[in-house]
Tab-separated table of C-alpha atoms in Angstrom:
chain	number	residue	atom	x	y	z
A	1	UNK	CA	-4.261	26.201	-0.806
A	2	UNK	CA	-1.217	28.468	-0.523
A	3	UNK	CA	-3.020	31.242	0.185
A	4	UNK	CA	-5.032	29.335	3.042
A	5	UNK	CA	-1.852	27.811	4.628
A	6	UNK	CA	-0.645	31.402	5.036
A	7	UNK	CA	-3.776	32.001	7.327
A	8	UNK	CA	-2.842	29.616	9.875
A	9	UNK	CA	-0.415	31.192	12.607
A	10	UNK	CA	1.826	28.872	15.236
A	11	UNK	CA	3.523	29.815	18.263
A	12	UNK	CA	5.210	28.638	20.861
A	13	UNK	CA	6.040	29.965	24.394
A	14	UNK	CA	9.428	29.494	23.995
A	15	UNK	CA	12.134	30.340	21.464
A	16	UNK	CA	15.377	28.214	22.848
A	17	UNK	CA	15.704	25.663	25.277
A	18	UNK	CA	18.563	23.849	26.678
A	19	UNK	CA	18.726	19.739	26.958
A	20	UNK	CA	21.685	17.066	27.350
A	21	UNK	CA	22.893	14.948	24.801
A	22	UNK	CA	20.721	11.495	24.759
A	23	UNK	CA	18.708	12.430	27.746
A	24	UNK	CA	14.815	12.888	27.785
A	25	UNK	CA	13.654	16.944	27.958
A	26	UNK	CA	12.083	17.420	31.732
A	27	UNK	CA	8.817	19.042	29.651
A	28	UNK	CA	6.944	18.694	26.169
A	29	UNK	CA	7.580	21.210	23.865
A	30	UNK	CA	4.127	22.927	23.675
A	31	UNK	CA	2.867	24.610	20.134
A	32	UNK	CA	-0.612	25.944	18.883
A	33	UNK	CA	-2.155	26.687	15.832
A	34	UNK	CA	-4.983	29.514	15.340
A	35	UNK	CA	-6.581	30.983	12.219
A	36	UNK	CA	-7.027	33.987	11.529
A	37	UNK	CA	-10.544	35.602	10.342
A	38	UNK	CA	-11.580	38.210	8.370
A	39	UNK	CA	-12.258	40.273	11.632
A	40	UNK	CA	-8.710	39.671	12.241
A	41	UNK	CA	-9.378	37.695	15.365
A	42	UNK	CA	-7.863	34.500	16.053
A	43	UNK	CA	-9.455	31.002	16.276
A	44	UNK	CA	-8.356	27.821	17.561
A	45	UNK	CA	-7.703	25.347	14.755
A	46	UNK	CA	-8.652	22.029	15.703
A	47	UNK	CA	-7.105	18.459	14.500
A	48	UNK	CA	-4.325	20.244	12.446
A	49	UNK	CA	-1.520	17.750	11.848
A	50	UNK	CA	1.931	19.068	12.713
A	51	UNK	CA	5.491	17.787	12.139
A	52	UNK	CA	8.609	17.990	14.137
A	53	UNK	CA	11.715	18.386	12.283
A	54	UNK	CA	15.643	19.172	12.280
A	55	UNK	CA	18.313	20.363	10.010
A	56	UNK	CA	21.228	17.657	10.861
A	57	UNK	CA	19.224	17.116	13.871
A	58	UNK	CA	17.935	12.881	15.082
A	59	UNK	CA	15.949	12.985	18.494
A	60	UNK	CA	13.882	10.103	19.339
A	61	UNK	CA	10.475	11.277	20.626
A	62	UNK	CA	7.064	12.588	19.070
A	63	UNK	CA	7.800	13.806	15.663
A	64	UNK	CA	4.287	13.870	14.353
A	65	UNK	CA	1.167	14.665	16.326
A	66	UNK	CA	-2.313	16.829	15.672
A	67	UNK	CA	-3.674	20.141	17.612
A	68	UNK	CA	-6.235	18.875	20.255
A	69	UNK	CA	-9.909	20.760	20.112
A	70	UNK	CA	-8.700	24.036	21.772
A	71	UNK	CA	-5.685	23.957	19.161
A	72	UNK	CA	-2.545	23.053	21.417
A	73	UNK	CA	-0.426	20.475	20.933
A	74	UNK	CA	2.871	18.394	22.562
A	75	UNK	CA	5.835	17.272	20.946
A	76	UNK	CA	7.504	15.071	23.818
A	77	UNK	CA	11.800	14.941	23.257
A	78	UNK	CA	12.933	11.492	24.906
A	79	UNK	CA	16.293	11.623	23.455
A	80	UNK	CA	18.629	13.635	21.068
A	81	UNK	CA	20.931	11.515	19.302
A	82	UNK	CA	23.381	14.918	17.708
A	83	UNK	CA	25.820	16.028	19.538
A	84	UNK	CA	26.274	19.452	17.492
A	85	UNK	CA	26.186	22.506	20.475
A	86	UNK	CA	23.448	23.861	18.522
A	87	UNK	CA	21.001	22.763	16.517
A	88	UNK	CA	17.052	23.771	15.599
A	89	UNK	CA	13.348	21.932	15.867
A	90	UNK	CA	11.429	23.182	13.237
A	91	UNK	CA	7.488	22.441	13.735
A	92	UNK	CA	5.738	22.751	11.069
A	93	UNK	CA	1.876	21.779	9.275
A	94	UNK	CA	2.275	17.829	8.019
A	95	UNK	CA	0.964	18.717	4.657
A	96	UNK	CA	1.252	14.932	3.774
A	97	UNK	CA	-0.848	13.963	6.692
A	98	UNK	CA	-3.339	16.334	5.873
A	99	UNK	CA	-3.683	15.351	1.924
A	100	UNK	CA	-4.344	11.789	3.435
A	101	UNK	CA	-6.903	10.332	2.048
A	102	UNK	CA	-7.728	12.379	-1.190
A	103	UNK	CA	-7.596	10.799	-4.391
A	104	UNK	CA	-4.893	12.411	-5.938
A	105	UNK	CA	-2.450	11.161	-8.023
A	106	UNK	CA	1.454	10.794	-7.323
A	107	UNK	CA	2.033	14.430	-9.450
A	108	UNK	CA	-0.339	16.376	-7.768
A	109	UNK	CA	0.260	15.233	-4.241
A	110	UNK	CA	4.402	15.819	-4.744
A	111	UNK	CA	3.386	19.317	-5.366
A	112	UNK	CA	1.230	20.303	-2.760
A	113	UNK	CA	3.575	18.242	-0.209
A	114	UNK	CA	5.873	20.725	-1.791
A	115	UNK	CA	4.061	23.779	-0.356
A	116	UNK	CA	5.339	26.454	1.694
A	117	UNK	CA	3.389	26.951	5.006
A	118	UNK	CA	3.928	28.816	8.466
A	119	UNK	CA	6.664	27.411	10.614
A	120	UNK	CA	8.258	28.003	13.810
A	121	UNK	CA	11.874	27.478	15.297
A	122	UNK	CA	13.437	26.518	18.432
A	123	UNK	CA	16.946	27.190	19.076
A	124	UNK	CA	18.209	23.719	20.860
A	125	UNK	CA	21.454	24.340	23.068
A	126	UNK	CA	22.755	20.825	23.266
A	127	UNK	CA	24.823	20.298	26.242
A	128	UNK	CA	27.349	17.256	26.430
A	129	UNK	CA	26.443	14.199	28.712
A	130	UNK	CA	29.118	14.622	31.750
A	131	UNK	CA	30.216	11.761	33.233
A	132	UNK	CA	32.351	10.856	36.952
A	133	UNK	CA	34.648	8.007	36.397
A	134	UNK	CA	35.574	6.312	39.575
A	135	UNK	CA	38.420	3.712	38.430
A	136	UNK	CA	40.695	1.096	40.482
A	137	UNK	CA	43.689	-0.636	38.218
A	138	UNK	CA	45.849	-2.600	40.261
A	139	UNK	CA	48.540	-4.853	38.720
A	140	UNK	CA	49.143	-8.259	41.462
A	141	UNK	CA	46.586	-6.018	44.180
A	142	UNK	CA	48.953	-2.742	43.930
A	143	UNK	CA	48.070	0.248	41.966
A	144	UNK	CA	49.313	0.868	38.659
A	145	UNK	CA	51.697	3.580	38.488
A	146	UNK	CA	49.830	4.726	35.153
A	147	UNK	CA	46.102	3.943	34.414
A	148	UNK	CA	45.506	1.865	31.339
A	149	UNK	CA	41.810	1.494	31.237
A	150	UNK	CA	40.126	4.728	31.818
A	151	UNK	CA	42.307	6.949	29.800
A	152	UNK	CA	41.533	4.343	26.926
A	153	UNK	CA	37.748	4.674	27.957
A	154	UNK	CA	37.500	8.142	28.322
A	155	UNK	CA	38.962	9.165	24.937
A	156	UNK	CA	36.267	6.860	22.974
A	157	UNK	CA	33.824	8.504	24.776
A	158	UNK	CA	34.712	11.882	24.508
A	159	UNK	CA	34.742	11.507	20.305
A	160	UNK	CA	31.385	10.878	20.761
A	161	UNK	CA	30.813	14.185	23.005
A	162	UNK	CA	31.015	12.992	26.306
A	163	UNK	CA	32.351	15.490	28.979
A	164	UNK	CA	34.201	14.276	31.489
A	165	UNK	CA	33.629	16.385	35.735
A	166	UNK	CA	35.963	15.904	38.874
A	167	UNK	CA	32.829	15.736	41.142
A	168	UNK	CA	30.067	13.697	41.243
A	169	UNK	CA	27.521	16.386	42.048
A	170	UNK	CA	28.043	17.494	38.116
A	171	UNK	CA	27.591	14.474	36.431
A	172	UNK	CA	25.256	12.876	34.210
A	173	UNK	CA	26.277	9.126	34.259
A	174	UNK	CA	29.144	7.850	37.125
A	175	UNK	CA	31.432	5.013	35.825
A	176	UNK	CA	32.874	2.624	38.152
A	177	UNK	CA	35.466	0.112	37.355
A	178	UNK	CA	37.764	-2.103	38.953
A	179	UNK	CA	40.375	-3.906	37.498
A	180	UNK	CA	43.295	-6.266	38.934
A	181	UNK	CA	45.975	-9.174	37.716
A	182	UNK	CA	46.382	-12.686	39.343
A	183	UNK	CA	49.709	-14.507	39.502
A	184	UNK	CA	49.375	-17.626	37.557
A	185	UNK	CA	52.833	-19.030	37.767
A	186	UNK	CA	54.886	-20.261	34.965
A	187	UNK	CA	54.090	-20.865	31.849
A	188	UNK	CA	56.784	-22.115	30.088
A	189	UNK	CA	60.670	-21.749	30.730
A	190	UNK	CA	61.553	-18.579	31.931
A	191	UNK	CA	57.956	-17.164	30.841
A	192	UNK	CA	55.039	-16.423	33.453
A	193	UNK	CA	51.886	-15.591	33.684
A	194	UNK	CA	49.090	-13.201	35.004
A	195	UNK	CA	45.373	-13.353	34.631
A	196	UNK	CA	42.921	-10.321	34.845
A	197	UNK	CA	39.781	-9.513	35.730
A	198	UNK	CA	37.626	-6.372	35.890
A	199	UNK	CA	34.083	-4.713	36.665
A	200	UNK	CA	32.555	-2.029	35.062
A	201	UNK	CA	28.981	-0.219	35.839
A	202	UNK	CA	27.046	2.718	34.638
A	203	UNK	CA	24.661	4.346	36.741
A	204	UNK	CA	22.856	7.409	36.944
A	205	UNK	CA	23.941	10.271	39.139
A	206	UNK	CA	20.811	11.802	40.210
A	207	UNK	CA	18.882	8.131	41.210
A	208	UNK	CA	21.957	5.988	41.934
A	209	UNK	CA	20.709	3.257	39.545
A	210	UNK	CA	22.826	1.338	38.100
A	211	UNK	CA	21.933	1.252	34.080
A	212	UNK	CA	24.372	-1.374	33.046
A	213	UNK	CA	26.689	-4.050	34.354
A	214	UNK	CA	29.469	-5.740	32.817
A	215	UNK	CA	32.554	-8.615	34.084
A	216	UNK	CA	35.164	-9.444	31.819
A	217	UNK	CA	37.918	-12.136	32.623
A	218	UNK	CA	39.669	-15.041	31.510
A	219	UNK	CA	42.461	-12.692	29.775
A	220	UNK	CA	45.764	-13.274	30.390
A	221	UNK	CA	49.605	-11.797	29.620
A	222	UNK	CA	53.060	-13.759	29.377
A	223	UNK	CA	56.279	-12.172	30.300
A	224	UNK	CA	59.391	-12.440	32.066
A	225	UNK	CA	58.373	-11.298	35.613
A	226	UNK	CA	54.495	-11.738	36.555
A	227	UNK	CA	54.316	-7.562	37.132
A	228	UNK	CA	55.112	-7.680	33.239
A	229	UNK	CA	52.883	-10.145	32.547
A	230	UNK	CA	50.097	-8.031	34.283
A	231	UNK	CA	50.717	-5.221	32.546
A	232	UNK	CA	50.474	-7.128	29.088
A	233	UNK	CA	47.249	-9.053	30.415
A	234	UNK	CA	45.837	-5.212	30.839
A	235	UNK	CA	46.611	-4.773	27.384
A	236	UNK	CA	43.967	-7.483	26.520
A	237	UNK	CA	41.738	-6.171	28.551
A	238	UNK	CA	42.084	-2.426	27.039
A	239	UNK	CA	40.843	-4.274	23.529
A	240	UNK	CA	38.390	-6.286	25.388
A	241	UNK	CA	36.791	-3.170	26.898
A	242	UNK	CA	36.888	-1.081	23.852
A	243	UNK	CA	35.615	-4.095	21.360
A	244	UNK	CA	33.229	-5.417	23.796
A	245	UNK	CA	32.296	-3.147	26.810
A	246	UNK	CA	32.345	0.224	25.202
A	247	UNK	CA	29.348	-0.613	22.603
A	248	UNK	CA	26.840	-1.384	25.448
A	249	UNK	CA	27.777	1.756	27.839
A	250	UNK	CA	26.733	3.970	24.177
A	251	UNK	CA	24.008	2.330	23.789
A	252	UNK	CA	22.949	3.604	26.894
A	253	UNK	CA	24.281	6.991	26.973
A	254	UNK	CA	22.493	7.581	23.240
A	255	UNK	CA	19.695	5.794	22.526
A	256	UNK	CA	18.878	4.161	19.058
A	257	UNK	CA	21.758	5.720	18.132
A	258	UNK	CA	24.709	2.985	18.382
Protein backbone atom coordinates (compact mmCIF):
# COMPACT_ATOMS: atom_id res chain seq x y z
CA UNK A 1 0.00 0.00 0.00
CA UNK A 2 3.06 2.19 0.60
CA UNK A 3 4.45 1.52 -2.40
CA UNK A 4 1.06 2.38 -4.30
CA UNK A 5 0.50 5.67 -2.35
CA UNK A 6 3.90 6.74 -3.69
CA UNK A 7 2.38 6.41 -7.29
CA UNK A 8 -0.13 8.97 -6.87
CA UNK A 9 1.26 12.61 -7.68
CA UNK A 10 -0.70 16.08 -6.50
CA UNK A 11 -0.24 19.48 -7.61
CA UNK A 12 -1.45 22.55 -7.37
CA UNK A 13 -1.18 25.76 -9.52
CA UNK A 14 -0.08 27.68 -6.88
CA UNK A 15 2.58 27.53 -4.17
CA UNK A 16 1.60 30.72 -1.75
CA UNK A 17 -1.26 32.79 -1.57
CA UNK A 18 -2.13 35.74 0.43
CA UNK A 19 -5.66 36.09 2.53
CA UNK A 20 -6.88 38.35 5.61
CA UNK A 21 -7.34 37.23 8.92
CA UNK A 22 -11.14 35.81 9.37
CA UNK A 23 -12.16 36.74 5.91
CA UNK A 24 -13.34 34.21 3.15
CA UNK A 25 -10.41 33.55 0.19
CA UNK A 26 -11.91 35.37 -3.19
CA UNK A 27 -11.14 31.64 -4.96
CA UNK A 28 -11.01 27.79 -4.02
CA UNK A 29 -7.84 26.44 -3.64
CA UNK A 30 -7.69 24.02 -6.65
CA UNK A 31 -5.57 20.51 -6.35
CA UNK A 32 -5.41 17.27 -8.58
CA UNK A 33 -4.36 13.95 -8.24
CA UNK A 34 -2.92 11.70 -11.26
CA UNK A 35 -1.26 8.28 -11.30
CA UNK A 36 1.35 7.44 -12.78
CA UNK A 37 1.72 4.23 -15.21
CA UNK A 38 4.19 2.04 -16.13
CA UNK A 39 4.57 4.04 -19.48
CA UNK A 40 5.28 6.83 -17.23
CA UNK A 41 2.27 8.77 -18.38
CA UNK A 42 -0.08 10.31 -16.12
CA UNK A 43 -3.77 9.46 -15.43
CA UNK A 44 -6.47 11.18 -13.78
CA UNK A 45 -7.37 9.51 -10.49
CA UNK A 46 -10.89 9.63 -9.89
CA UNK A 47 -12.90 9.77 -6.35
CA UNK A 48 -9.58 10.02 -4.35
CA UNK A 49 -10.37 11.43 -0.91
CA UNK A 50 -8.16 14.33 0.12
CA UNK A 51 -7.63 16.24 3.40
CA UNK A 52 -6.88 19.79 4.16
CA UNK A 53 -4.67 20.42 6.98
CA UNK A 54 -2.42 22.99 9.09
CA UNK A 55 0.43 23.01 11.45
CA UNK A 56 -0.99 25.58 14.26
CA UNK A 57 -3.27 26.55 11.57
CA UNK A 58 -7.81 26.66 12.28
CA UNK A 59 -9.67 27.94 9.04
CA UNK A 60 -13.23 27.24 8.76
CA UNK A 61 -14.04 25.98 5.24
CA UNK A 62 -13.76 22.55 3.24
CA UNK A 63 -11.28 20.45 4.98
CA UNK A 64 -12.19 17.16 3.43
CA UNK A 65 -13.43 16.60 -0.09
CA UNK A 66 -12.77 13.81 -3.08
CA UNK A 67 -11.15 14.35 -6.78
CA UNK A 68 -14.15 14.69 -9.24
CA UNK A 69 -13.97 12.15 -12.50
CA UNK A 70 -11.25 14.17 -14.38
CA UNK A 71 -9.23 14.17 -10.94
CA UNK A 72 -9.50 17.94 -9.72
CA UNK A 73 -10.68 18.99 -6.74
CA UNK A 74 -11.68 22.40 -4.45
CA UNK A 75 -10.90 23.13 -1.06
CA UNK A 76 -13.08 26.41 -0.45
CA UNK A 77 -11.27 28.80 2.69
CA UNK A 78 -14.31 30.82 4.30
CA UNK A 79 -12.36 31.92 7.19
CA UNK A 80 -8.91 31.63 8.97
CA UNK A 81 -9.19 31.82 12.55
CA UNK A 82 -4.77 32.19 13.23
CA UNK A 83 -3.47 35.16 13.18
CA UNK A 84 0.32 33.88 12.83
CA UNK A 85 1.88 36.05 9.50
CA UNK A 86 2.59 32.77 8.13
CA UNK A 87 1.35 29.66 8.26
CA UNK A 88 0.94 26.38 5.72
CA UNK A 89 -2.20 24.17 4.16
CA UNK A 90 -1.02 20.91 3.75
CA UNK A 91 -3.40 18.72 1.34
CA UNK A 92 -2.94 15.55 1.55
CA UNK A 93 -4.71 11.68 0.59
CA UNK A 94 -7.49 11.02 3.62
CA UNK A 95 -6.12 7.62 4.21
CA UNK A 96 -8.93 7.17 6.87
CA UNK A 97 -11.58 8.01 4.40
CA UNK A 98 -10.29 5.74 2.02
CA UNK A 99 -9.93 2.54 4.53
CA UNK A 100 -13.74 3.28 5.13
CA UNK A 101 -15.53 0.56 5.03
CA UNK A 102 -13.03 -2.44 5.24
CA UNK A 103 -13.24 -4.76 7.95
CA UNK A 104 -10.26 -4.17 9.71
CA UNK A 105 -9.64 -4.14 13.10
CA UNK A 106 -8.62 -1.05 15.40
CA UNK A 107 -4.58 -2.31 15.05
CA UNK A 108 -4.44 -2.61 11.57
CA UNK A 109 -6.36 0.46 10.58
CA UNK A 110 -4.03 2.79 13.20
CA UNK A 111 -1.25 1.62 11.07
CA UNK A 112 -2.16 2.17 7.71
CA UNK A 113 -3.83 5.65 8.86
CA UNK A 114 -0.26 5.94 9.91
CA UNK A 115 1.12 5.81 6.35
CA UNK A 116 3.22 8.17 4.61
CA UNK A 117 1.74 9.40 1.24
CA UNK A 118 2.38 12.35 -1.33
CA UNK A 119 1.55 15.77 -0.05
CA UNK A 120 1.62 19.23 -1.13
CA UNK A 121 2.12 22.72 0.63
CA UNK A 122 0.87 26.13 0.37
CA UNK A 123 2.63 28.90 1.91
CA UNK A 124 -0.42 31.11 3.53
CA UNK A 125 0.66 34.90 4.05
CA UNK A 126 -1.87 35.93 6.61
CA UNK A 127 -2.50 39.54 6.54
CA UNK A 128 -4.14 41.36 9.65
CA UNK A 129 -7.88 42.52 9.39
CA UNK A 130 -7.47 46.56 9.18
CA UNK A 131 -9.97 48.43 10.55
CA UNK A 132 -11.14 52.64 10.31
CA UNK A 133 -12.45 53.75 13.58
CA UNK A 134 -14.60 56.78 13.28
CA UNK A 135 -15.28 57.80 17.11
CA UNK A 136 -17.29 60.86 18.79
CA UNK A 137 -16.80 61.13 22.88
CA UNK A 138 -18.30 64.10 24.15
CA UNK A 139 -18.61 64.72 27.92
CA UNK A 140 -22.20 67.22 28.55
CA UNK A 141 -22.24 67.57 24.22
CA UNK A 142 -18.41 68.91 24.15
CA UNK A 143 -15.56 66.82 23.12
CA UNK A 144 -13.41 65.13 25.45
CA UNK A 145 -10.09 66.54 25.65
CA UNK A 146 -8.74 62.79 25.72
CA UNK A 147 -10.65 59.79 24.16
CA UNK A 148 -11.62 57.10 26.60
CA UNK A 149 -13.38 54.60 24.48
CA UNK A 150 -11.50 53.91 21.38
CA UNK A 151 -8.05 53.79 22.74
CA UNK A 152 -9.61 51.14 25.23
CA UNK A 153 -11.20 49.44 22.05
CA UNK A 154 -8.47 49.52 19.87
CA UNK A 155 -5.86 47.91 22.17
CA UNK A 156 -8.25 44.68 22.75
CA UNK A 157 -8.43 44.43 19.32
CA UNK A 158 -5.11 44.78 18.26
CA UNK A 159 -4.00 41.63 20.84
CA UNK A 160 -6.04 39.78 18.76
CA UNK A 161 -4.21 41.07 15.40
CA UNK A 162 -6.26 43.71 14.30
CA UNK A 163 -4.50 46.58 12.35
CA UNK A 164 -5.64 49.70 12.76
CA UNK A 165 -5.51 52.51 8.91
CA UNK A 166 -6.04 56.42 8.89
CA UNK A 167 -8.21 56.08 5.70
CA UNK A 168 -11.08 54.37 4.95
CA UNK A 169 -10.09 53.28 1.45
CA UNK A 170 -7.61 50.64 3.41
CA UNK A 171 -9.79 49.10 5.65
CA UNK A 172 -11.34 45.91 6.24
CA UNK A 173 -14.14 46.65 8.84
CA UNK A 174 -15.04 50.70 9.73
CA UNK A 175 -16.10 51.24 13.41
CA UNK A 176 -18.34 53.96 14.28
CA UNK A 177 -19.17 55.08 17.71
CA UNK A 178 -20.67 57.81 19.45
CA UNK A 179 -20.67 58.44 22.88
CA UNK A 180 -21.99 61.46 25.18
CA UNK A 181 -22.98 62.32 29.11
CA UNK A 182 -26.36 63.85 30.30
CA UNK A 183 -26.63 66.16 33.29
CA UNK A 184 -28.76 64.50 35.81
CA UNK A 185 -28.64 66.94 38.64
CA UNK A 186 -27.92 66.17 42.17
CA UNK A 187 -27.70 63.30 43.73
CA UNK A 188 -27.09 63.75 47.10
CA UNK A 189 -25.44 66.77 49.03
CA UNK A 190 -22.79 68.23 47.26
CA UNK A 191 -22.66 65.04 44.83
CA UNK A 192 -24.08 65.10 41.11
CA UNK A 193 -24.71 63.20 38.52
CA UNK A 194 -24.25 62.35 34.73
CA UNK A 195 -25.74 59.63 32.64
CA UNK A 196 -24.22 58.16 29.36
CA UNK A 197 -25.09 56.76 26.43
CA UNK A 198 -23.33 55.45 23.31
CA UNK A 199 -23.60 53.70 19.74
CA UNK A 200 -21.39 51.46 18.25
CA UNK A 201 -21.54 49.69 14.58
CA UNK A 202 -19.41 47.49 12.48
CA UNK A 203 -19.69 47.50 8.91
CA UNK A 204 -17.88 46.45 6.04
CA UNK A 205 -15.75 48.79 4.00
CA UNK A 206 -16.06 47.54 0.59
CA UNK A 207 -20.30 47.06 0.72
CA UNK A 208 -21.13 49.64 3.41
CA UNK A 209 -23.15 47.04 5.38
CA UNK A 210 -23.45 47.36 8.55
CA UNK A 211 -22.52 43.73 10.28
CA UNK A 212 -23.43 44.57 13.80
CA UNK A 213 -25.22 47.10 15.96
CA UNK A 214 -25.03 47.78 19.48
CA UNK A 215 -26.66 50.78 22.26
CA UNK A 216 -25.56 50.78 25.63
CA UNK A 217 -27.02 53.22 28.36
CA UNK A 218 -28.41 53.55 31.63
CA UNK A 219 -24.70 54.05 33.16
CA UNK A 220 -24.08 56.68 35.23
CA UNK A 221 -21.02 58.60 37.35
CA UNK A 222 -21.23 60.70 40.73
CA UNK A 223 -18.90 63.49 41.44
CA UNK A 224 -18.47 66.86 42.58
CA UNK A 225 -19.11 68.87 39.34
CA UNK A 226 -21.36 67.04 36.56
CA UNK A 227 -18.07 67.33 33.93
CA UNK A 228 -16.53 64.91 36.69
CA UNK A 229 -19.29 62.95 36.94
CA UNK A 230 -19.20 62.41 33.07
CA UNK A 231 -15.97 61.48 32.97
CA UNK A 232 -16.52 58.73 35.76
CA UNK A 233 -19.90 57.63 33.96
CA UNK A 234 -17.34 57.00 30.80
CA UNK A 235 -15.49 54.89 33.00
CA UNK A 236 -18.57 52.53 33.22
CA UNK A 237 -19.03 52.59 29.96
CA UNK A 238 -15.19 51.64 29.07
CA UNK A 239 -16.08 48.20 31.21
CA UNK A 240 -19.40 48.01 29.65
CA UNK A 241 -17.90 48.08 26.15
CA UNK A 242 -15.05 45.82 26.82
CA UNK A 243 -17.29 43.13 28.99
CA UNK A 244 -20.19 43.42 26.78
CA UNK A 245 -19.65 45.07 23.31
CA UNK A 246 -16.22 43.85 22.47
CA UNK A 247 -17.26 39.93 22.45
CA UNK A 248 -19.88 40.45 19.65
CA UNK A 249 -17.64 42.84 17.26
CA UNK A 250 -14.94 39.37 17.49
CA UNK A 251 -17.30 37.31 16.82
CA UNK A 252 -17.68 38.95 13.73
CA UNK A 253 -14.29 39.85 12.77
CA UNK A 254 -13.25 35.85 13.41
CA UNK A 255 -15.65 33.50 12.95
CA UNK A 256 -16.20 30.36 15.23
CA UNK A 257 -13.40 31.53 16.78
CA UNK A 258 -14.63 33.67 19.96
Amino acid sequence: LQDQLYLVRLKTPISSLKITAGKALDKPIQASAFIKGKDSLANALAFLPLKAEGSGMRFKGTAKTETQADGDAQFSINSIQSTDAIQVLRIKIDIDNLLRGDSLNTSMRRLLVGLEGPAINIRMHVEPIKIFVEAKERNLNLALSYPILEPALKKKLMEQGCMFVDAKEQADYIIKLEANTQDQGVMWGSMLRSGIEMEISLLDAKTKNEIMHDAVGGLTGYQTTKEKAGIEAYQAMRSELLKKVLPAIELKLYPDTF
